[in-house]
Coordinates of C-alpha atoms in Angstrom, one line a residue:
M191 CA 222.8 1.6 126.0
T192 CA 222.1 -1.9 124.8
Q193 CA 220.1 -1.7 121.4
P194 CA 216.5 -2.8 121.9
L195 CA 215.5 -6.3 120.7
H196 CA 212.4 -6.2 118.4
I197 CA 210.0 -9.1 118.8
V198 CA 207.3 -9.5 116.2
G199 CA 204.3 -11.4 117.6
A200 CA 203.2 -11.6 121.2
G201 CA 202.0 -15.3 121.3
M202 CA 203.5 -18.1 123.4
A203 CA 206.9 -17.8 121.7
G204 CA 207.1 -14.0 121.5
S205 CA 205.9 -13.4 125.0
E206 CA 208.4 -16.0 126.5
A207 CA 211.2 -14.5 124.3
A208 CA 210.5 -11.0 125.6
W209 CA 210.5 -12.2 129.3
Q210 CA 213.8 -13.9 128.9
A211 CA 215.5 -11.0 127.3
V212 CA 214.3 -8.3 129.7
N213 CA 215.3 -10.5 132.7
L214 CA 218.8 -10.5 131.3
G215 CA 218.7 -6.7 131.0
V216 CA 218.0 -6.4 127.3
P217 CA 215.2 -3.9 126.4
V218 CA 212.4 -5.2 124.2
I219 CA 210.0 -3.6 121.7
L220 CA 207.1 -6.0 121.3
H221 CA 205.1 -5.8 118.2
E222 CA 201.6 -7.2 118.1
M223 CA 199.1 -6.6 115.4
R224 CA 196.1 -7.6 117.5
P225 CA 193.6 -6.1 118.3
K226 CA 194.1 -3.5 115.5
V227 CA 194.5 -6.4 112.9
G228 CA 192.7 -9.6 113.7
T229 CA 193.1 -13.3 112.7
D230 CA 190.7 -15.9 111.7
A231 CA 191.5 -17.9 114.9
H232 CA 192.0 -15.3 117.7
R233 CA 189.2 -13.6 119.5
T234 CA 191.1 -11.1 121.8
G235 CA 194.1 -8.8 121.7
G236 CA 195.7 -10.5 124.7
F237 CA 199.2 -12.0 124.6
A238 CA 199.7 -15.7 124.6
E239 CA 196.1 -16.4 123.7
L240 CA 195.4 -20.1 123.6
V241 CA 193.3 -20.8 120.5
C242 CA 192.7 -24.5 120.1
S243 CA 193.1 -25.9 123.6
N244 CA 193.9 -25.0 127.1
S245 CA 196.1 -27.9 127.8
F246 CA 199.9 -28.0 127.9
R247 CA 199.8 -31.7 128.1
S248 CA 201.6 -34.1 130.5
D249 CA 203.3 -32.5 133.5
D250 CA 205.1 -35.6 134.3
A251 CA 208.8 -34.8 134.0
E252 CA 210.0 -38.3 134.9
N253 CA 208.2 -40.3 132.3
N254 CA 207.1 -37.8 129.5
A255 CA 209.1 -35.7 127.1
V256 CA 206.7 -32.8 127.3
G257 CA 206.7 -33.0 131.0
L258 CA 210.6 -32.8 130.9
L259 CA 210.4 -29.7 128.6
H260 CA 208.1 -28.2 131.3
W261 CA 210.8 -28.9 133.9
E262 CA 213.6 -27.4 131.8
M263 CA 211.6 -24.2 131.2
R264 CA 210.9 -23.8 134.8
R265 CA 214.6 -24.0 135.5
C266 CA 215.0 -21.0 133.2
G267 CA 212.4 -19.0 135.0
S268 CA 209.8 -19.3 132.2
L269 CA 206.9 -16.7 132.3
I270 CA 204.6 -19.2 130.4
M271 CA 205.2 -22.0 132.9
T272 CA 204.9 -19.6 135.9
M273 CA 201.6 -18.2 134.7
A274 CA 200.5 -21.7 133.8
G275 CA 201.0 -22.8 137.4
R276 CA 199.1 -19.8 138.7
H277 CA 196.1 -20.4 136.5
Q278 CA 196.0 -24.2 136.6
V279 CA 192.6 -26.0 136.4
P280 CA 192.0 -29.7 137.2
A281 CA 193.1 -32.0 134.3
G282 CA 194.4 -35.2 135.8
G283 CA 198.1 -35.6 135.0
A284 CA 198.0 -32.9 132.4
L285 CA 198.7 -29.2 132.9
A286 CA 195.7 -27.2 131.8
V287 CA 194.9 -23.5 132.5
D288 CA 192.1 -21.0 132.7
R289 CA 193.0 -19.5 129.3
D290 CA 191.5 -16.1 129.8
A291 CA 193.2 -15.5 133.2
F292 CA 196.4 -17.0 131.9
S293 CA 196.5 -14.6 128.9
A294 CA 195.5 -11.6 130.9
E295 CA 198.3 -12.0 133.4
V296 CA 200.9 -12.7 130.7
T297 CA 199.8 -9.5 129.0
G298 CA 199.7 -7.5 132.2
T299 CA 203.1 -8.7 133.4
L300 CA 204.9 -7.9 130.2
K301 CA 203.2 -4.5 129.7
R302 CA 204.2 -3.5 133.2
H303 CA 207.8 -4.4 132.8
P304 CA 210.0 -1.2 132.5
L305 CA 212.1 -2.7 129.8
V306 CA 209.1 -3.7 127.6
T307 CA 207.6 -1.3 125.0
V308 CA 204.5 -2.6 123.3
V309 CA 203.8 -1.4 119.7
E310 CA 200.4 -2.2 118.4
G311 CA 200.1 -2.7 114.6
E312 CA 201.1 -5.1 111.8
V313 CA 204.6 -5.5 110.6
D314 CA 203.6 -5.9 107.0
G315 CA 206.9 -6.9 105.5
L316 CA 210.4 -7.6 106.5
P317 CA 211.6 -5.6 109.5
P318 CA 213.6 -2.5 108.6
E319 CA 217.4 -2.8 108.3
H320 CA 218.0 -0.4 111.2
W321 CA 216.4 -2.9 113.6
E322 CA 219.7 -4.6 114.6
S323 CA 218.2 -7.6 116.3
V324 CA 214.8 -9.1 115.6
I325 CA 212.9 -12.3 116.6
I326 CA 209.9 -13.2 114.4
A327 CA 207.5 -15.2 116.4
T328 CA 204.3 -14.9 114.3
G329 CA 203.1 -18.4 114.6
P330 CA 201.0 -20.5 112.2
L331 CA 198.8 -17.6 111.2
T332 CA 201.6 -15.3 110.0
S333 CA 200.2 -12.4 108.1
P334 CA 200.2 -12.9 104.3
A335 CA 202.4 -9.8 103.7
L336 CA 205.1 -10.8 106.1
A337 CA 204.9 -14.4 104.8
Q338 CA 205.4 -13.3 101.2
A339 CA 208.3 -11.0 102.2
I340 CA 210.1 -14.0 103.9
R341 CA 209.6 -16.2 100.8
S342 CA 210.9 -13.5 98.6
L343 CA 214.0 -13.3 100.7
T344 CA 214.6 -17.0 101.1
G345 CA 213.1 -18.7 98.1
E346 CA 209.7 -20.1 97.1
D347 CA 210.3 -23.5 98.8
S348 CA 211.3 -21.9 102.1
L349 CA 207.9 -21.6 103.5
A350 CA 204.9 -23.9 103.7
F351 CA 201.3 -23.0 104.2
F352 CA 199.8 -26.4 104.7
D353 CA 200.7 -29.3 106.8
A354 CA 200.4 -32.7 105.2
I355 CA 201.5 -34.8 108.1
A356 CA 202.0 -38.6 108.0
P357 CA 202.2 -40.5 111.3
I358 CA 205.6 -41.0 112.7
V359 CA 206.5 -44.3 114.5
H360 CA 209.1 -45.1 117.0
R361 CA 211.5 -47.5 115.2
E362 CA 211.9 -49.8 118.2
T363 CA 208.1 -50.6 118.3
I364 CA 208.0 -52.0 114.7
D365 CA 207.9 -55.8 114.5
M366 CA 210.8 -56.6 112.3
D367 CA 209.9 -60.4 112.4
V368 CA 207.0 -59.3 110.1
C369 CA 208.5 -56.3 108.3
W370 CA 211.7 -55.9 106.4
F371 CA 214.1 -53.3 105.0
Q372 CA 214.0 -52.7 101.2
S373 CA 213.8 -50.0 98.7
R374 CA 211.5 -50.5 95.7
Y375 CA 213.4 -52.6 93.1
D376 CA 216.4 -52.3 95.6
K377 CA 217.0 -48.8 94.1
V378 CA 219.9 -47.0 95.7
G379 CA 219.0 -43.3 95.8
P380 CA 221.2 -40.4 96.9
G381 CA 222.6 -41.3 100.3
G382 CA 220.7 -44.6 100.3
T383 CA 221.6 -48.2 100.5
G384 CA 218.8 -50.0 98.6
K385 CA 217.3 -50.8 101.9
D386 CA 216.0 -47.4 102.9
Y387 CA 212.3 -48.3 103.8
I388 CA 210.7 -50.6 106.3
N389 CA 207.9 -52.6 104.6
C390 CA 204.7 -53.9 106.1
P391 CA 203.0 -56.6 104.0
M392 CA 199.3 -57.1 103.6
N393 CA 197.3 -60.0 101.9
K394 CA 194.1 -59.3 100.1
E395 CA 191.8 -59.8 103.1
Q396 CA 193.9 -57.6 105.3
Y397 CA 194.0 -54.8 102.6
E398 CA 190.2 -54.9 102.1
Q399 CA 189.6 -54.7 105.8
F400 CA 192.1 -51.8 106.1
V401 CA 190.5 -49.8 103.3
R402 CA 187.1 -50.3 104.9
A403 CA 188.4 -49.1 108.3
L404 CA 189.9 -46.1 106.7
M405 CA 186.7 -45.0 105.1
D406 CA 184.6 -45.8 108.3
G407 CA 186.9 -44.1 110.7
E408 CA 185.8 -40.9 112.4
K409 CA 187.3 -37.8 110.7
T410 CA 188.0 -34.3 111.9
D411 CA 186.7 -31.3 110.0
F412 CA 188.7 -28.3 108.8
K413 CA 188.6 -25.4 111.1
E414 CA 186.8 -22.3 109.7
W415 CA 189.9 -20.6 108.6
E416 CA 191.3 -23.7 107.0
K417 CA 188.3 -24.3 104.7
S418 CA 189.5 -22.0 101.9
T419 CA 192.9 -23.9 101.7
P420 CA 192.5 -26.7 99.2
Y421 CA 194.3 -30.1 99.2
F422 CA 197.4 -29.9 97.2
D423 CA 198.5 -32.5 94.6
G424 CA 200.4 -35.2 96.4
C425 CA 198.9 -34.3 99.8
L426 CA 195.5 -36.0 99.6
P427 CA 194.5 -37.6 102.8
I428 CA 194.8 -41.4 102.7
E429 CA 191.1 -41.9 103.3
V430 CA 190.2 -39.5 100.5
M431 CA 192.3 -41.6 98.1
A432 CA 190.6 -44.8 99.5
Q433 CA 187.2 -43.3 98.6
R434 CA 188.2 -43.1 95.0
G435 CA 188.0 -46.8 94.6
P436 CA 189.1 -50.0 96.4
E437 CA 192.2 -50.5 94.3
T438 CA 193.5 -46.8 94.5
L439 CA 195.8 -47.3 97.4
R440 CA 197.2 -50.5 96.0
H441 CA 198.3 -48.6 92.9
G442 CA 199.4 -45.6 94.9
P443 CA 201.3 -45.3 98.2
M444 CA 200.6 -49.0 99.0
K445 CA 201.7 -50.5 95.8
P446 CA 203.7 -53.8 96.2
R447 CA 205.6 -53.6 93.0
G448 CA 209.4 -54.0 93.3
L449 CA 209.2 -55.4 96.8
T450 CA 209.9 -59.0 98.0
N451 CA 209.0 -60.1 101.6
A452 CA 212.3 -61.1 103.1
H453 CA 210.5 -63.4 105.5
K454 CA 208.3 -65.1 102.9
P455 CA 210.0 -64.6 99.5
S456 CA 207.7 -67.0 97.7
E457 CA 204.6 -65.0 98.8
K458 CA 203.8 -61.9 96.8
P459 CA 202.3 -59.1 99.1
Y460 CA 198.9 -57.8 97.8
A461 CA 199.7 -54.4 99.2
V462 CA 202.6 -52.8 101.2
V463 CA 202.8 -50.0 103.7
Q464 CA 206.3 -48.3 103.6
L465 CA 207.9 -46.3 106.4
R466 CA 210.8 -44.0 105.7
Q467 CA 213.5 -42.9 108.1
D468 CA 212.6 -39.5 109.5
N469 CA 215.5 -38.3 111.5
K470 CA 219.3 -38.7 111.3
L471 CA 219.3 -40.7 114.6
G472 CA 217.3 -43.4 112.9
T473 CA 214.8 -43.6 115.8
L474 CA 211.7 -42.3 113.9
Y475 CA 210.0 -43.6 110.7
N476 CA 207.2 -41.9 108.9
M477 CA 204.3 -43.7 107.1
V478 CA 204.8 -42.7 103.5
G479 CA 201.7 -41.2 101.9
F480 CA 199.6 -41.5 105.1
Q481 CA 198.7 -37.9 105.8
T482 CA 195.1 -38.0 107.2
K483 CA 192.1 -36.3 108.7
L484 CA 191.2 -39.4 110.8
K485 CA 190.7 -38.4 114.5
Y486 CA 193.6 -39.5 116.6
A487 CA 191.9 -42.4 118.4
A488 CA 190.8 -43.7 115.0
Q489 CA 194.4 -43.5 113.6
V490 CA 195.7 -45.6 116.5
T491 CA 193.1 -48.3 115.9
V492 CA 193.3 -48.3 112.1
F493 CA 197.1 -48.1 111.8
R494 CA 197.7 -50.7 114.4
S495 CA 195.8 -53.1 112.2
I496 CA 198.8 -53.1 109.8
P497 CA 200.9 -56.1 110.0
G498 CA 204.0 -55.4 112.0
L499 CA 202.6 -52.2 113.6
E500 CA 200.3 -53.9 116.1
N501 CA 202.3 -52.5 119.0
A502 CA 203.4 -49.3 117.3
E503 CA 204.0 -46.2 119.5
F504 CA 203.5 -43.0 117.6
A505 CA 205.8 -40.0 118.0
R506 CA 203.3 -38.0 116.1
L507 CA 199.9 -38.8 114.6
G508 CA 198.8 -37.6 111.1
G509 CA 197.0 -34.5 110.1
L510 CA 196.2 -32.0 107.4
H511 CA 195.7 -28.4 108.3
R512 CA 196.8 -24.9 107.4
N513 CA 200.0 -23.9 108.9
T514 CA 202.8 -21.4 108.1
F515 CA 206.3 -22.8 108.9
L516 CA 209.7 -22.5 107.6
N517 CA 211.8 -25.2 105.9
S518 CA 214.1 -24.6 108.9
P519 CA 216.9 -27.1 108.2
R520 CA 217.6 -25.2 105.1
V521 CA 217.1 -21.6 106.0
L522 CA 218.0 -21.3 109.7
D523 CA 221.4 -21.6 111.3
G524 CA 222.0 -23.4 114.7
L525 CA 221.1 -20.3 116.6
L526 CA 217.8 -19.9 114.8
R527 CA 218.9 -17.1 112.7
L528 CA 218.0 -16.7 109.1
K529 CA 221.0 -17.5 106.9
A530 CA 219.9 -14.9 104.3
R531 CA 219.8 -12.3 106.9
P532 CA 221.3 -13.1 110.4
A533 CA 219.8 -10.1 112.1
L534 CA 216.4 -12.0 111.9
R535 CA 215.9 -14.8 114.3
F536 CA 212.8 -17.0 114.3
A537 CA 211.0 -18.6 117.2
G538 CA 207.9 -20.7 117.9
Q539 CA 205.7 -22.7 115.7
V540 CA 206.9 -21.0 112.5
T541 CA 210.2 -22.7 113.0
G542 CA 208.7 -26.2 112.8
V543 CA 207.8 -27.2 116.2
E544 CA 204.3 -28.3 117.1
G545 CA 202.4 -27.3 120.2
Y546 CA 202.0 -24.5 122.7
V547 CA 204.8 -25.7 125.0
E548 CA 207.3 -26.4 122.3
S549 CA 206.6 -23.0 120.8
A550 CA 207.2 -21.3 124.1
A551 CA 210.4 -23.3 124.5
M552 CA 211.7 -22.0 121.2
G553 CA 210.8 -18.5 122.3
L554 CA 212.7 -19.1 125.5
M555 CA 215.8 -20.2 123.5
A556 CA 215.5 -17.4 121.0
G557 CA 215.2 -14.8 123.8
R558 CA 218.3 -16.0 125.5
M559 CA 220.2 -16.3 122.2
A560 CA 219.3 -12.7 121.3
A561 CA 220.1 -11.4 124.8
A562 CA 223.5 -13.1 124.8
E563 CA 224.3 -11.5 121.4
A564 CA 223.2 -8.1 122.6
L565 CA 225.4 -8.5 125.7
G566 CA 228.4 -9.7 123.8
L567 CA 228.3 -13.1 125.4
P568 CA 228.8 -16.5 123.8
F569 CA 225.8 -18.8 123.6
H570 CA 225.9 -22.6 123.4
V571 CA 222.8 -24.5 122.5
P572 CA 221.7 -27.1 125.2
P573 CA 223.0 -30.5 124.3
P574 CA 220.8 -32.8 122.2
T575 CA 220.2 -35.0 125.3
T576 CA 218.0 -32.3 126.7
A577 CA 214.5 -31.5 125.5
H578 CA 215.3 -28.0 124.4
G579 CA 218.5 -29.3 122.6
A580 CA 216.6 -32.1 120.9
L581 CA 213.9 -29.7 119.6
I582 CA 216.6 -27.2 118.2
N583 CA 218.5 -30.2 116.7
H584 CA 215.4 -31.3 114.9
I585 CA 214.5 -28.0 113.4
T586 CA 218.1 -27.0 112.4
G587 CA 219.9 -30.2 111.6
G588 CA 218.4 -33.5 112.8
H589 CA 216.0 -34.0 109.9
I590 CA 217.0 -36.5 107.2
E591 CA 216.6 -35.6 103.5
T592 CA 214.6 -37.9 101.3
T593 CA 216.6 -40.5 99.4
D594 CA 214.3 -40.8 96.4
G595 CA 214.8 -37.4 94.7
Q596 CA 211.7 -35.9 96.3
K597 CA 211.6 -32.6 98.2
S598 CA 212.6 -32.5 101.8
S599 CA 209.7 -33.9 103.9
F600 CA 210.5 -31.7 107.0
Q601 CA 207.4 -31.3 109.0
P602 CA 206.5 -29.8 112.5
M603 CA 207.1 -32.0 115.4
N604 CA 206.1 -32.3 119.1
V605 CA 208.9 -33.0 121.5
N606 CA 209.3 -36.8 122.0
F607 CA 212.0 -39.2 123.1
G608 CA 212.6 -40.2 119.4
L609 CA 214.3 -36.9 119.0
F610 CA 216.8 -37.6 121.6
P611 CA 220.1 -39.6 121.1
P612 CA 219.2 -43.2 121.8
I613 CA 219.8 -44.6 125.3
D614 CA 220.5 -48.3 126.1
T615 CA 217.3 -50.2 127.1
V616 CA 217.4 -50.7 130.8
R617 CA 217.0 -54.5 131.4
F618 CA 218.2 -54.9 135.0
R619 CA 217.4 -53.3 138.3
N620 CA 219.4 -54.1 141.4
G621 CA 221.0 -56.9 139.5
K622 CA 217.6 -58.5 138.6
R623 CA 216.1 -58.6 135.1
I624 CA 213.0 -56.6 134.9
K625 CA 209.9 -57.4 133.0
H626 CA 209.7 -56.4 129.3
S627 CA 206.5 -54.4 130.1
E628 CA 208.6 -52.3 132.6
Q629 CA 211.6 -51.7 130.4
A630 CA 209.8 -48.9 128.4
V631 CA 209.2 -47.1 131.7
E632 CA 212.7 -47.5 132.8
R633 CA 214.0 -46.3 129.5
K634 CA 211.9 -43.1 129.7
R635 CA 213.2 -42.4 133.2
A636 CA 216.7 -43.0 132.0
Y637 CA 216.1 -40.4 129.2
T638 CA 214.8 -37.8 131.7
A639 CA 217.5 -38.4 134.2
R640 CA 220.2 -37.9 131.6
A641 CA 218.4 -34.8 130.3
M642 CA 218.0 -33.2 133.8
A643 CA 221.7 -33.6 134.6
A644 CA 222.8 -32.3 131.2
F645 CA 220.4 -29.3 131.4
D646 CA 221.5 -28.3 134.8
A647 CA 225.2 -28.6 133.7
W648 CA 224.4 -26.4 130.7
L649 CA 222.5 -23.8 132.7
G650 CA 225.3 -23.5 135.2
A651 CA 227.9 -23.0 132.5
A652 CA 225.8 -20.7 130.2
G653 CA 227.1 -17.5 131.8
L654 CA 223.6 -15.7 131.5
K655 CA 222.4 -14.3 134.8
A656 CA 219.2 -12.4 135.4
A657 CA 219.6 -8.6 135.7
E658 CA 219.6 -7.2 139.2

């Protein structure tokens, strides 16, 4: 008999992981603390309950990275994507669902499966040693007891309880005719070159207008369960710093000291916005010190007023909210196993992905990894040119360490093309040069075409077949 796979948490990731495993013939014991033990956010005991939104975002597999992720999940027989399709509600080009009907059918489907055993109740510490294979998929509201047990095993800096997210910009959309590369005082940090930051200069008038826009921009409120979580030192929202006085930012994250505008060396910037490389591919740059509670629309407007970022495209916008997630690049291996105890595998938002779909996708991968292990089969991660492979690469090895002696700035991320290996810009079609405005569309289609071919090749060679 194949030993059962224990899955802790029946959210998006846990439900998908269970489905993948049982369809490969591996029995699952699914542990869910709700409804016996509630959370501040959930209102039911159903599996895969959607808390914040009923949208899975874009379903366009040809032009959008999350749409591509939908496509790849469907190729793997995803339970989450199947049920989303059955309970879809009108939402334009997005995939949105009737959240109650969706959760009810995910719950019923898993509970009826002969290889699934559901155990209600909290796992209030590390799983016992005799559980030979475990997936922890407890999400951003992991119970305090389990979270503390994980920290005790892996170290105090292994688990974060608060997101301080700065916006991340696609490198190719930054205007380098305005901006320039330079570290402050040309300092060469560990692994650095002295030109490790992209710098956006502001004169006095631009700076003062920017500060006013920050303070006037519409802000989001903390959710009820976040309100008891205070701001941490070094994680103040940029607009809160601005409210402390008009010169605060200019003497904080936007200080111009030690920087010389390469394009206008005789003009001293009044303030400077710095962006730091965020991934090893060099395709993404984060805005240093710009964690924020501005609403998304306000962020786009305000941050595009920064010289050099007028046409910026954001891989992720900023935020500040309660979230439990691992410092995955340090504590997980390439198969999502805890280095300190490989019998424990993690999946979902706790690994450092953001969003319902991304969480379910990591559950899909973890379920297949654990099933392959139980069946004595090798498992190869999808290539990084695919959406699943790009996400796994981000959370296990694609993040770049800071070069200025600070702690790792690893943060949760939605799937986006900035996580994929770069592809040459498509400039010609049928021998004719295409307009610059159309090149971005063609580039996205090139990313998705490459990904689909690679994913199908991976799936065909994976050796994992659904049980009869």
